[in-house]
Amino acid sequence: MDDISYASFMQEFYQPGIPIVFKNASKVWKAKDLFSPDWFRSHYGDRKTEVKGQVYTMREVMDMVEASSASNPAPYPILFDIPETIPEILELIKPLNLNYAEPNWLESRWFNKGHWGGATELFVGGPGGRFPYIHLDYYHLNAWITQLYGEKRFTVFPRGQEHLLYPKADDPWRSDINIFEPDFEKYPKYKEATPIHFVVGPGETLFIPFGTWHTAYSLTPTISVAFDQLNNKNYKEFVKDVWSFKKRESTVKAIAKTGYAWLAGQVCKVGDSLHPQQ
Ligand SMILES: O=C(O)CCC(=O)C(=O)O
Ligand SMILES: [Fe+2]
């Protein structure tokens, strides 16, 4: 979708919770047409990240994803927490909200980013790299994924198919179904599911509304920037998740964090009413 107005996006996609691929929302970012494996190797080659317990430099990561193949894939995803490990590039991805992902309470100082599951991350992958499972994002956050280099195939499931996807009993935000080779004996209802596959290419941005089951598969070396969004629309579900996640740690913590999240939400709601969107 190209050059949809903010108001139309909100009405036709955001409010009903329908995924959409923006063709060129990233035109407002300096990072567009700039990010590439070579660019990261030469500017931030020494920055490090950990993947499955092993530390790699950016240089090694880029070498790995360029050598990756479907038969011998590099690990996926390889993540760099942008504010923590490459804060310099924050300048190149402004405005983070692309003038569409707003309001975003995770950008307010009341919701310390990263604290609630909402981070700004660089995703790096190579051919054959599969996100390890189909899932819902934690905390019912909306996800915004901007592909800046290479092509990734995404799979999303229409709302209302959760009963066909076998959420795990101990982690109902995930399923063990392998969508590449589904085991229909074990998951017979999955036969009725209707996964939607599509490729997101350089410069394109995918909006994944909360409550959408999804996964991703890297077709080429890929670099994307992902961030999450919270506002009045997903706030109720967010607060419920804060409760249930923190409750696993302790009831006292759950009460404190949920109380805080509720209060911060009230403040942000007032903020929204003082600064209406375009
Ligand atoms: O690999 C991707 O780009 C999708 C990532 C994703 O769905 C997630 O991190 O929750
Ligand atoms: Fe996700």
PDB file of C-alpha atoms and ligand atoms in Angstrom:
ATOM      1  CA  MET A   1       0.000   0.000   0.000  1.00  0.00           C
ATOM      2  CA  ASP A   2       1.518   3.299  -1.031  1.00  0.00           C
ATOM      3  CA  ASP A   3       0.904   6.716   0.408  1.00  0.00           C
ATOM      4  CA  ILE A   4      -2.202   5.835   2.347  1.00  0.00           C
ATOM      5  CA  SER A   5      -3.125   8.725   4.620  1.00  0.00           C
ATOM      6  CA  TYR A   6      -2.707   8.336   8.347  1.00  0.00           C
ATOM      7  CA  ALA A   7      -6.466   8.714   8.818  1.00  0.00           C
ATOM      8  CA  SER A   8      -7.263   5.979   6.263  1.00  0.00           C
ATOM      9  CA  PHE A   9      -4.659   3.646   7.752  1.00  0.00           C
ATOM     10  CA  MET A  10      -6.203   4.085  11.193  1.00  0.00           C
ATOM     11  CA  GLN A  11      -9.720   3.530   9.963  1.00  0.00           C
ATOM     12  CA  GLU A  12      -9.176   0.696   7.504  1.00  0.00           C
ATOM     13  CA  PHE A  13      -6.308  -1.238   9.077  1.00  0.00           C
ATOM     14  CA  TYR A  14      -5.349  -0.146  12.562  1.00  0.00           C
ATOM     15  CA  GLN A  15      -8.788  -0.104  14.168  1.00  0.00           C
ATOM     16  CA  PRO A  16     -10.009  -3.420  12.701  1.00  0.00           C
ATOM     17  CA  GLY A  17      -6.561  -4.990  13.270  1.00  0.00           C
ATOM     18  CA  ILE A  18      -5.700  -5.954   9.691  1.00  0.00           C
ATOM     19  CA  PRO A  19      -2.049  -6.493   8.714  1.00  0.00           C
ATOM     20  CA  ILE A  20      -0.736  -4.276   5.913  1.00  0.00           C
ATOM     21  CA  VAL A  21       2.513  -3.840   3.998  1.00  0.00           C
ATOM     22  CA  PHE A  22       3.495  -0.228   3.363  1.00  0.00           C
ATOM     23  CA  LYS A  23       5.471   0.057   0.137  1.00  0.00           C
ATOM     24  CA  ASN A  24       7.433   3.129   1.051  1.00  0.00           C
ATOM     25  CA  ALA A  25       6.652   4.402   4.540  1.00  0.00           C
ATOM     26  CA  SER A  26      10.402   4.150   5.246  1.00  0.00           C
ATOM     27  CA  LYS A  27      11.114   7.001   2.837  1.00  0.00           C
ATOM     28  CA  VAL A  28      11.201   9.245   5.913  1.00  0.00           C
ATOM     29  CA  TRP A  29      14.207   7.307   7.310  1.00  0.00           C
ATOM     30  CA  LYS A  30      17.778   8.108   6.279  1.00  0.00           C
ATOM     31  CA  ALA A  31      18.427   4.376   6.760  1.00  0.00           C
ATOM     32  CA  LYS A  32      16.448   3.615   3.621  1.00  0.00           C
ATOM     33  CA  ASP A  33      18.772   2.506   0.792  1.00  0.00           C
ATOM     34  CA  LEU A  34      21.699   2.896   3.191  1.00  0.00           C
ATOM     35  CA  PHE A  35      21.717  -0.220   5.360  1.00  0.00           C
ATOM     36  CA  SER A  36      23.522  -3.223   3.905  1.00  0.00           C
ATOM     37  CA  PRO A  37      25.897  -5.909   5.185  1.00  0.00           C
ATOM     38  CA  ASP A  38      28.879  -3.898   3.884  1.00  0.00           C
ATOM     39  CA  TRP A  39      27.680  -0.694   5.499  1.00  0.00           C
ATOM     40  CA  PHE A  40      27.326  -2.384   8.904  1.00  0.00           C
ATOM     41  CA  ARG A  41      30.647  -4.184   8.519  1.00  0.00           C
ATOM     42  CA  SER A  42      32.476  -0.978   7.793  1.00  0.00           C
ATOM     43  CA  HIS A  43      30.717   1.270  10.353  1.00  0.00           C
ATOM     44  CA  TYR A  44      29.949  -1.004  13.287  1.00  0.00           C
ATOM     45  CA  GLY A  45      31.926  -4.154  12.558  1.00  0.00           C
ATOM     46  CA  ASP A  46      33.068  -4.563  16.154  1.00  0.00           C
ATOM     47  CA  ARG A  47      29.660  -4.294  17.840  1.00  0.00           C
ATOM     48  CA  LYS A  48      28.664  -7.517  19.506  1.00  0.00           C
ATOM     49  CA  THR A  49      25.570  -9.555  20.101  1.00  0.00           C
ATOM     50  CA  GLU A  50      24.773 -12.915  21.602  1.00  0.00           C
ATOM     51  CA  VAL A  51      23.004 -15.639  19.679  1.00  0.00           C
ATOM     52  CA  LYS A  52      22.149 -18.901  21.421  1.00  0.00           C
ATOM     53  CA  GLY A  53      24.796 -18.323  24.076  1.00  0.00           C
ATOM     54  CA  GLN A  54      27.538 -17.381  21.647  1.00  0.00           C
ATOM     55  CA  VAL A  55      28.902 -13.864  21.113  1.00  0.00           C
ATOM     56  CA  TYR A  56      29.465 -12.638  17.547  1.00  0.00           C
ATOM     57  CA  THR A  57      30.694  -9.344  16.153  1.00  0.00           C
ATOM     58  CA  MET A  58      28.666  -7.498  13.530  1.00  0.00           C
ATOM     59  CA  ARG A  59      31.363  -8.439  11.021  1.00  0.00           C
ATOM     60  CA  GLU A  60      30.982 -12.124  11.843  1.00  0.00           C
ATOM     61  CA  VAL A  61      27.199 -11.848  11.734  1.00  0.00           C
ATOM     62  CA  MET A  62      27.245 -10.319   8.260  1.00  0.00           C
ATOM     63  CA  ASP A  63      29.726 -12.938   7.027  1.00  0.00           C
ATOM     64  CA  MET A  64      27.521 -15.652   8.467  1.00  0.00           C
ATOM     65  CA  VAL A  65      24.302 -14.473   6.848  1.00  0.00           C
ATOM     66  CA  GLU A  66      25.993 -13.981   3.497  1.00  0.00           C
ATOM     67  CA  ALA A  67      27.291 -17.554   3.665  1.00  0.00           C
ATOM     68  CA  SER A  68      23.907 -18.896   4.816  1.00  0.00           C
ATOM     69  CA  SER A  69      21.870 -21.295   2.675  1.00  0.00           C
ATOM     70  CA  ALA A  70      18.628 -23.234   3.019  1.00  0.00           C
ATOM     71  CA  SER A  71      20.612 -26.432   3.607  1.00  0.00           C
ATOM     72  CA  ASN A  72      22.999 -24.818   6.075  1.00  0.00           C
ATOM     73  CA  PRO A  73      21.249 -21.737   7.490  1.00  0.00           C
ATOM     74  CA  ALA A  74      22.805 -19.177   9.799  1.00  0.00           C
ATOM     75  CA  PRO A  75      20.991 -18.953  13.148  1.00  0.00           C
ATOM     76  CA  TYR A  76      17.813 -16.869  13.022  1.00  0.00           C
ATOM     77  CA  PRO A  77      17.009 -14.341  14.245  1.00  0.00           C
ATOM     78  CA  ILE A  78      20.227 -12.499  15.048  1.00  0.00           C
ATOM     79  CA  LEU A  79      19.245  -9.447  17.061  1.00  0.00           C
ATOM     80  CA  PHE A  80      20.990  -6.221  17.962  1.00  0.00           C
ATOM     81  CA  ASP A  81      19.259  -4.082  20.573  1.00  0.00           C
ATOM     82  CA  ILE A  82      19.642  -0.756  18.768  1.00  0.00           C
ATOM     83  CA  PRO A  83      19.635   1.695  21.723  1.00  0.00           C
ATOM     84  CA  GLU A  84      22.033  -0.580  23.634  1.00  0.00           C
ATOM     85  CA  THR A  85      24.495  -1.683  20.972  1.00  0.00           C
ATOM     86  CA  ILE A  86      24.234   0.700  17.986  1.00  0.00           C
ATOM     87  CA  PRO A  87      22.633   3.882  19.378  1.00  0.00           C
ATOM     88  CA  GLU A  88      24.240   5.920  16.576  1.00  0.00           C
ATOM     89  CA  ILE A  89      21.757   4.564  14.065  1.00  0.00           C
ATOM     90  CA  LEU A  90      18.756   5.893  16.006  1.00  0.00           C
ATOM     91  CA  GLU A  91      19.335   9.111  14.070  1.00  0.00           C
ATOM     92  CA  LEU A  92      18.815   7.230  10.828  1.00  0.00           C
ATOM     93  CA  ILE A  93      15.462   5.759  11.808  1.00  0.00           C
ATOM     94  CA  LYS A  94      13.668   8.947  12.767  1.00  0.00           C
ATOM     95  CA  PRO A  95      10.799   9.403  13.196  1.00  0.00           C
ATOM     96  CA  LEU A  96      10.676   5.854  14.487  1.00  0.00           C
ATOM     97  CA  ASN A  97       6.893   5.824  14.070  1.00  0.00           C
ATOM     98  CA  LEU A  98       7.175   6.446  10.302  1.00  0.00           C
ATOM     99  CA  ASN A  99       4.326   8.921  10.806  1.00  0.00           C
ATOM    100  CA  TYR A 100       1.931   5.971  11.019  1.00  0.00           C
ATOM    101  CA  ALA A 101       2.709   4.112  14.264  1.00  0.00           C
ATOM    102  CA  GLU A 102       1.258   6.736  16.517  1.00  0.00           C
ATOM    103  CA  PRO A 103       0.327   7.281  19.202  1.00  0.00           C
ATOM    104  CA  ASN A 104       2.965   4.972  20.656  1.00  0.00           C
ATOM    105  CA  TRP A 105       3.091   5.037  24.415  1.00  0.00           C
ATOM    106  CA  LEU A 106       6.311   3.021  24.343  1.00  0.00           C
ATOM    107  CA  GLU A 107       7.956   6.219  23.115  1.00  0.00           C
ATOM    108  CA  SER A 108       6.832   8.062  26.228  1.00  0.00           C
ATOM    109  CA  ARG A 109       9.069   8.247  29.251  1.00  0.00           C
ATOM    110  CA  TRP A 110       6.353   6.560  31.294  1.00  0.00           C
ATOM    111  CA  PHE A 111       6.924   3.281  29.545  1.00  0.00           C
ATOM    112  CA  ASN A 112      10.588   2.606  29.704  1.00  0.00           C
ATOM    113  CA  LYS A 113      11.291   0.879  26.409  1.00  0.00           C
ATOM    114  CA  GLY A 114      12.695  -2.597  26.618  1.00  0.00           C
ATOM    115  CA  HIS A 115      11.222  -2.977  30.078  1.00  0.00           C
ATOM    116  CA  TRP A 116       7.870  -4.230  28.883  1.00  0.00           C
ATOM    117  CA  GLY A 117       8.954  -6.339  25.964  1.00  0.00           C
ATOM    118  CA  GLY A 118       8.918  -3.344  23.629  1.00  0.00           C
ATOM    119  CA  ALA A 119      12.389  -2.927  22.144  1.00  0.00           C
ATOM    120  CA  THR A 120      13.829  -1.380  19.004  1.00  0.00           C
ATOM    121  CA  GLU A 121      15.826  -4.105  17.362  1.00  0.00           C
ATOM    122  CA  LEU A 122      17.862  -4.815  14.285  1.00  0.00           C
ATOM    123  CA  PHE A 123      16.995  -8.247  12.875  1.00  0.00           C
ATOM    124  CA  VAL A 124      19.657  -9.865  10.746  1.00  0.00           C
ATOM    125  CA  GLY A 125      19.139 -13.119   8.885  1.00  0.00           C
ATOM    126  CA  GLY A 126      20.371 -15.236   6.015  1.00  0.00           C
ATOM    127  CA  PRO A 127      18.749 -17.495   3.425  1.00  0.00           C
ATOM    128  CA  GLY A 128      16.996 -20.408   5.105  1.00  0.00           C
ATOM    129  CA  GLY A 129      16.709 -18.613   8.450  1.00  0.00           C
ATOM    130  CA  ARG A 130      13.366 -19.456  10.058  1.00  0.00           C
ATOM    131  CA  PHE A 131      11.818 -17.716  12.998  1.00  0.00           C
ATOM    132  CA  PRO A 132      11.605 -20.698  15.333  1.00  0.00           C
ATOM    133  CA  TYR A 133       7.826 -20.879  15.817  1.00  0.00           C
ATOM    134  CA  ILE A 134       4.463 -19.387  14.924  1.00  0.00           C
ATOM    135  CA  HIS A 135       3.460 -17.043  17.703  1.00  0.00           C
ATOM    136  CA  LEU A 136       1.629 -14.033  19.064  1.00  0.00           C
ATOM    137  CA  ASP A 137       3.823 -11.209  20.298  1.00  0.00           C
ATOM    138  CA  TYR A 138       3.942 -10.939  24.069  1.00  0.00           C
ATOM    139  CA  TYR A 139       2.064  -8.169  25.843  1.00  0.00           C
ATOM    140  CA  HIS A 140      -0.352  -7.806  22.911  1.00  0.00           C
ATOM    141  CA  LEU A 141       1.899  -5.184  21.349  1.00  0.00           C
ATOM    142  CA  ASN A 142       1.567  -4.257  17.691  1.00  0.00           C
ATOM    143  CA  ALA A 143       4.713  -5.026  15.719  1.00  0.00           C
ATOM    144  CA  TRP A 144       6.183  -2.836  12.998  1.00  0.00           C
ATOM    145  CA  ILE A 145       8.861  -4.474  10.877  1.00  0.00           C
ATOM    146  CA  THR A 146      10.695  -2.451   8.257  1.00  0.00           C
ATOM    147  CA  GLN A 147      12.751  -4.404   5.791  1.00  0.00           C
ATOM    148  CA  LEU A 148      15.808  -2.364   4.847  1.00  0.00           C
ATOM    149  CA  TYR A 149      17.825  -4.967   3.003  1.00  0.00           C
ATOM    150  CA  GLY A 150      16.868  -8.236   1.331  1.00  0.00           C
ATOM    151  CA  GLU A 151      13.627 -10.165   1.285  1.00  0.00           C
ATOM    152  CA  LYS A 152      11.786 -11.970   4.007  1.00  0.00           C
ATOM    153  CA  ARG A 153       8.717 -14.130   3.657  1.00  0.00           C
ATOM    154  CA  PHE A 154       6.129 -13.620   6.362  1.00  0.00           C
ATOM    155  CA  THR A 155       3.233 -15.836   7.251  1.00  0.00           C
ATOM    156  CA  VAL A 156       0.198 -14.503   9.085  1.00  0.00           C
ATOM    157  CA  PHE A 157      -3.021 -16.232  10.087  1.00  0.00           C
ATOM    158  CA  PRO A 158      -6.405 -14.549   9.850  1.00  0.00           C
ATOM    159  CA  ARG A 159      -7.941 -13.723  13.205  1.00  0.00           C
ATOM    160  CA  GLY A 160     -10.222 -16.352  14.658  1.00  0.00           C
ATOM    161  CA  GLN A 161      -8.034 -19.353  13.741  1.00  0.00           C
ATOM    162  CA  GLU A 162      -6.420 -19.764  17.114  1.00  0.00           C
ATOM    163  CA  HIS A 163      -8.331 -23.005  17.756  1.00  0.00           C
ATOM    164  CA  LEU A 164      -6.658 -24.472  14.637  1.00  0.00           C
ATOM    165  CA  LEU A 165      -3.146 -23.528  15.749  1.00  0.00           C
ATOM    166  CA  TYR A 166      -2.701 -25.486  18.988  1.00  0.00           C
ATOM    167  CA  PRO A 167      -1.291 -22.852  21.362  1.00  0.00           C
ATOM    168  CA  LYS A 168       1.050 -24.507  23.869  1.00  0.00           C
ATOM    169  CA  ALA A 169      -0.496 -25.231  27.255  1.00  0.00           C
ATOM    170  CA  ASP A 170       2.403 -23.686  29.181  1.00  0.00           C
ATOM    171  CA  ASP A 171       2.976 -20.818  26.728  1.00  0.00           C
ATOM    172  CA  PRO A 172      -0.228 -20.005  24.850  1.00  0.00           C
ATOM    173  CA  TRP A 173       1.564 -17.345  22.793  1.00  0.00           C
ATOM    174  CA  ARG A 174       3.355 -20.064  20.834  1.00  0.00           C
ATOM    175  CA  SER A 175       2.639 -23.208  18.918  1.00  0.00           C
ATOM    176  CA  ASP A 176       4.876 -26.160  18.063  1.00  0.00           C
ATOM    177  CA  ILE A 177       3.385 -26.621  14.599  1.00  0.00           C
ATOM    178  CA  ASN A 178       6.078 -26.625  11.941  1.00  0.00           C
ATOM    179  CA  ILE A 179       4.367 -24.765   9.111  1.00  0.00           C
ATOM    180  CA  PHE A 180       6.941 -26.010   6.606  1.00  0.00           C
ATOM    181  CA  GLU A 181       6.090 -29.663   7.283  1.00  0.00           C
ATOM    182  CA  PRO A 182       2.936 -29.740   9.396  1.00  0.00           C
ATOM    183  CA  ASP A 183       2.275 -32.953  11.275  1.00  0.00           C
ATOM    184  CA  PHE A 184      -1.415 -33.395  10.500  1.00  0.00           C
ATOM    185  CA  GLU A 185      -1.670 -36.541  12.612  1.00  0.00           C
ATOM    186  CA  LYS A 186      -0.692 -34.562  15.661  1.00  0.00           C
ATOM    187  CA  TYR A 187      -2.417 -31.317  14.631  1.00  0.00           C
ATOM    188  CA  PRO A 188      -5.402 -32.371  12.488  1.00  0.00           C
ATOM    189  CA  LYS A 189      -7.285 -29.085  12.839  1.00  0.00           C
ATOM    190  CA  TYR A 190      -4.342 -27.248  11.281  1.00  0.00           C
ATOM    191  CA  LYS A 191      -5.575 -28.599   7.916  1.00  0.00           C
ATOM    192  CA  GLU A 192      -8.334 -26.001   8.100  1.00  0.00           C
ATOM    193  CA  ALA A 193      -5.995 -23.100   8.852  1.00  0.00           C
ATOM    194  CA  THR A 194      -5.371 -20.678   6.011  1.00  0.00           C
ATOM    195  CA  PRO A 195      -1.882 -19.208   6.413  1.00  0.00           C
ATOM    196  CA  ILE A 196      -1.233 -16.165   4.251  1.00  0.00           C
ATOM    197  CA  HIS A 197       2.313 -15.948   2.877  1.00  0.00           C
ATOM    198  CA  PHE A 198       3.852 -12.845   1.354  1.00  0.00           C
ATOM    199  CA  VAL A 199       7.284 -11.404   0.748  1.00  0.00           C
ATOM    200  CA  VAL A 200       8.392  -8.115   2.255  1.00  0.00           C
ATOM    201  CA  GLY A 201      11.184  -6.450   0.284  1.00  0.00           C
ATOM    202  CA  PRO A 202      13.628  -3.573   0.737  1.00  0.00           C
ATOM    203  CA  GLY A 203      12.010  -0.366   1.939  1.00  0.00           C
ATOM    204  CA  GLU A 204       8.726  -2.075   2.805  1.00  0.00           C
ATOM    205  CA  THR A 205       7.122  -2.059   6.248  1.00  0.00           C
ATOM    206  CA  LEU A 206       4.852  -4.707   7.689  1.00  0.00           C
ATOM    207  CA  PHE A 207       2.322  -3.795  10.370  1.00  0.00           C
ATOM    208  CA  ILE A 208       1.314  -6.825  12.472  1.00  0.00           C
ATOM    209  CA  PRO A 209      -1.626  -5.936  14.701  1.00  0.00           C
ATOM    210  CA  PHE A 210      -1.739  -7.517  18.168  1.00  0.00           C
ATOM    211  CA  GLY A 211      -3.483 -10.851  18.281  1.00  0.00           C
ATOM    212  CA  THR A 212      -2.184 -11.884  14.834  1.00  0.00           C
ATOM    213  CA  TRP A 213      -0.379 -15.249  14.739  1.00  0.00           C
ATOM    214  CA  HIS A 214       2.724 -14.946  12.578  1.00  0.00           C
ATOM    215  CA  THR A 215       6.208 -16.087  11.698  1.00  0.00           C
ATOM    216  CA  ALA A 216       9.011 -15.198   9.274  1.00  0.00           C
ATOM    217  CA  TYR A 217      11.494 -16.829   6.902  1.00  0.00           C
ATOM    218  CA  SER A 218      14.549 -15.088   5.497  1.00  0.00           C
ATOM    219  CA  LEU A 219      14.917 -15.599   1.739  1.00  0.00           C
ATOM    220  CA  THR A 220      18.160 -13.664   1.252  1.00  0.00           C
ATOM    221  CA  PRO A 221      20.551 -11.906   3.623  1.00  0.00           C
ATOM    222  CA  THR A 222      18.145  -9.581   5.409  1.00  0.00           C
ATOM    223  CA  ILE A 223      18.331  -6.567   7.674  1.00  0.00           C
ATOM    224  CA  SER A 224      15.189  -5.177   9.291  1.00  0.00           C
ATOM    225  CA  VAL A 225      14.273  -2.780  12.044  1.00  0.00           C
ATOM    226  CA  ALA A 226      11.469  -3.848  14.365  1.00  0.00           C
ATOM    227  CA  PHE A 227       9.677  -1.902  17.059  1.00  0.00           C
ATOM    228  CA  ASP A 228       6.479  -2.319  19.036  1.00  0.00           C
ATOM    229  CA  GLN A 229       3.484  -0.101  19.617  1.00  0.00           C
ATOM    230  CA  LEU A 230       1.186   0.374  22.572  1.00  0.00           C
ATOM    231  CA  ASN A 231      -1.730   2.737  22.957  1.00  0.00           C
ATOM    232  CA  ASN A 232      -5.340   2.896  23.991  1.00  0.00           C
ATOM    233  CA  LYS A 233      -6.278   0.183  21.479  1.00  0.00           C
ATOM    234  CA  ASN A 234      -4.187  -2.652  22.968  1.00  0.00           C
ATOM    235  CA  TYR A 235      -3.712  -1.225  26.437  1.00  0.00           C
ATOM    236  CA  LYS A 236      -6.319  -3.350  28.248  1.00  0.00           C
ATOM    237  CA  GLU A 237      -4.819  -6.585  26.935  1.00  0.00           C
ATOM    238  CA  PHE A 238      -1.349  -5.244  27.669  1.00  0.00           C
ATOM    239  CA  VAL A 239      -2.172  -4.639  31.323  1.00  0.00           C
ATOM    240  CA  LYS A 240      -3.647  -8.149  31.612  1.00  0.00           C
ATOM    241  CA  ASP A 241      -0.426  -9.591  30.198  1.00  0.00           C
ATOM    242  CA  VAL A 242       1.703  -7.547  32.594  1.00  0.00           C
ATOM    243  CA  TRP A 243      -0.318  -9.128  35.373  1.00  0.00           C
ATOM    244  CA  SER A 244      -0.013 -12.689  34.106  1.00  0.00           C
ATOM    245  CA  PHE A 245       3.700 -12.467  33.229  1.00  0.00           C
ATOM    246  CA  LYS A 246       4.708 -10.766  36.479  1.00  0.00           C
ATOM    247  CA  LYS A 247       2.499 -13.108  38.496  1.00  0.00           C
ATOM    248  CA  ARG A 248       4.828 -15.914  37.459  1.00  0.00           C
ATOM    249  CA  GLU A 249       7.598 -14.107  39.331  1.00  0.00           C
ATOM    250  CA  SER A 250       5.644 -12.974  42.413  1.00  0.00           C
ATOM    251  CA  THR A 251       2.262 -11.607  43.365  1.00  0.00           C
ATOM    252  CA  VAL A 252       3.814  -8.538  44.977  1.00  0.00           C
ATOM    253  CA  LYS A 253       5.702  -7.757  41.790  1.00  0.00           C
ATOM    254  CA  ALA A 254       2.578  -8.343  39.724  1.00  0.00           C
ATOM    255  CA  ILE A 255       0.567  -5.889  41.821  1.00  0.00           C
ATOM    256  CA  ALA A 256       3.310  -3.253  41.661  1.00  0.00           C
ATOM    257  CA  LYS A 257       3.954  -3.560  37.928  1.00  0.00           C
ATOM    258  CA  THR A 258       0.303  -3.781  36.955  1.00  0.00           C
ATOM    259  CA  GLY A 259      -0.492  -0.759  39.104  1.00  0.00           C
ATOM    260  CA  TYR A 260       2.317   1.156  37.457  1.00  0.00           C
ATOM    261  CA  ALA A 261       1.291   0.106  33.944  1.00  0.00           C
ATOM    262  CA  TRP A 262      -2.281   1.173  34.658  1.00  0.00           C
ATOM    263  CA  LEU A 263      -1.185   4.553  35.977  1.00  0.00           C
ATOM    264  CA  ALA A 264       1.242   5.182  33.110  1.00  0.00           C
ATOM    265  CA  GLY A 265      -1.563   4.344  30.700  1.00  0.00           C
ATOM    266  CA  GLN A 266      -3.845   6.912  32.313  1.00  0.00           C
ATOM    267  CA  VAL A 267      -1.155   9.558  31.936  1.00  0.00           C
ATOM    268  CA  CYS A 268      -0.590   8.638  28.288  1.00  0.00           C
ATOM    269  CA  LYS A 269      -4.330   8.725  27.595  1.00  0.00           C
ATOM    270  CA  VAL A 270      -4.430  12.301  28.851  1.00  0.00           C
ATOM    271  CA  GLY A 271      -1.361  13.039  26.707  1.00  0.00           C
ATOM    272  CA  ASP A 272      -3.170  11.671  23.631  1.00  0.00           C
ATOM    273  CA  SER A 273      -6.181  13.872  24.281  1.00  0.00           C
ATOM    274  CA  LEU A 274      -3.916  16.931  24.491  1.00  0.00           C
ATOM    275  CA  HIS A 275      -2.031  16.052  21.317  1.00  0.00           C
ATOM    276  CA  PRO A 276      -4.521  14.605  18.855  1.00  0.00           C
ATOM    277  CA  GLN A 277      -2.950  12.937  15.792  1.00  0.00           C
ATOM    278  CA  GLN A 278      -3.111  14.454  12.336  1.00  0.00           C
TER     279      GLN A 278
HETATM  280  O1  LIG B   1      11.742 -12.432  11.978  1.00  0.00           O
HETATM  281  C1  LIG B   1      10.977 -11.491  11.942  1.00  0.00           C
HETATM  282  O2  LIG B   1      11.171 -10.483  11.276  1.00  0.00           O
HETATM  283  C2  LIG B   1       9.729 -11.576  12.764  1.00  0.00           C
HETATM  284  C3  LIG B   1      10.079 -11.423  14.179  1.00  0.00           C
HETATM  285  C4  LIG B   1       8.957 -11.593  15.127  1.00  0.00           C
HETATM  286  O3  LIG B   1       7.883 -11.959  14.786  1.00  0.00           O
HETATM  287  C5  LIG B   1       9.195 -11.268  16.538  1.00  0.00           C
HETATM  288  O4  LIG B   1      10.324 -10.946  16.908  1.00  0.00           O
HETATM  289  O5  LIG B   1       8.247 -11.339  17.329  1.00  0.00           O
HETATM  290 FE    FE B   2       6.486 -11.670  16.416  1.00  0.00          FE
END
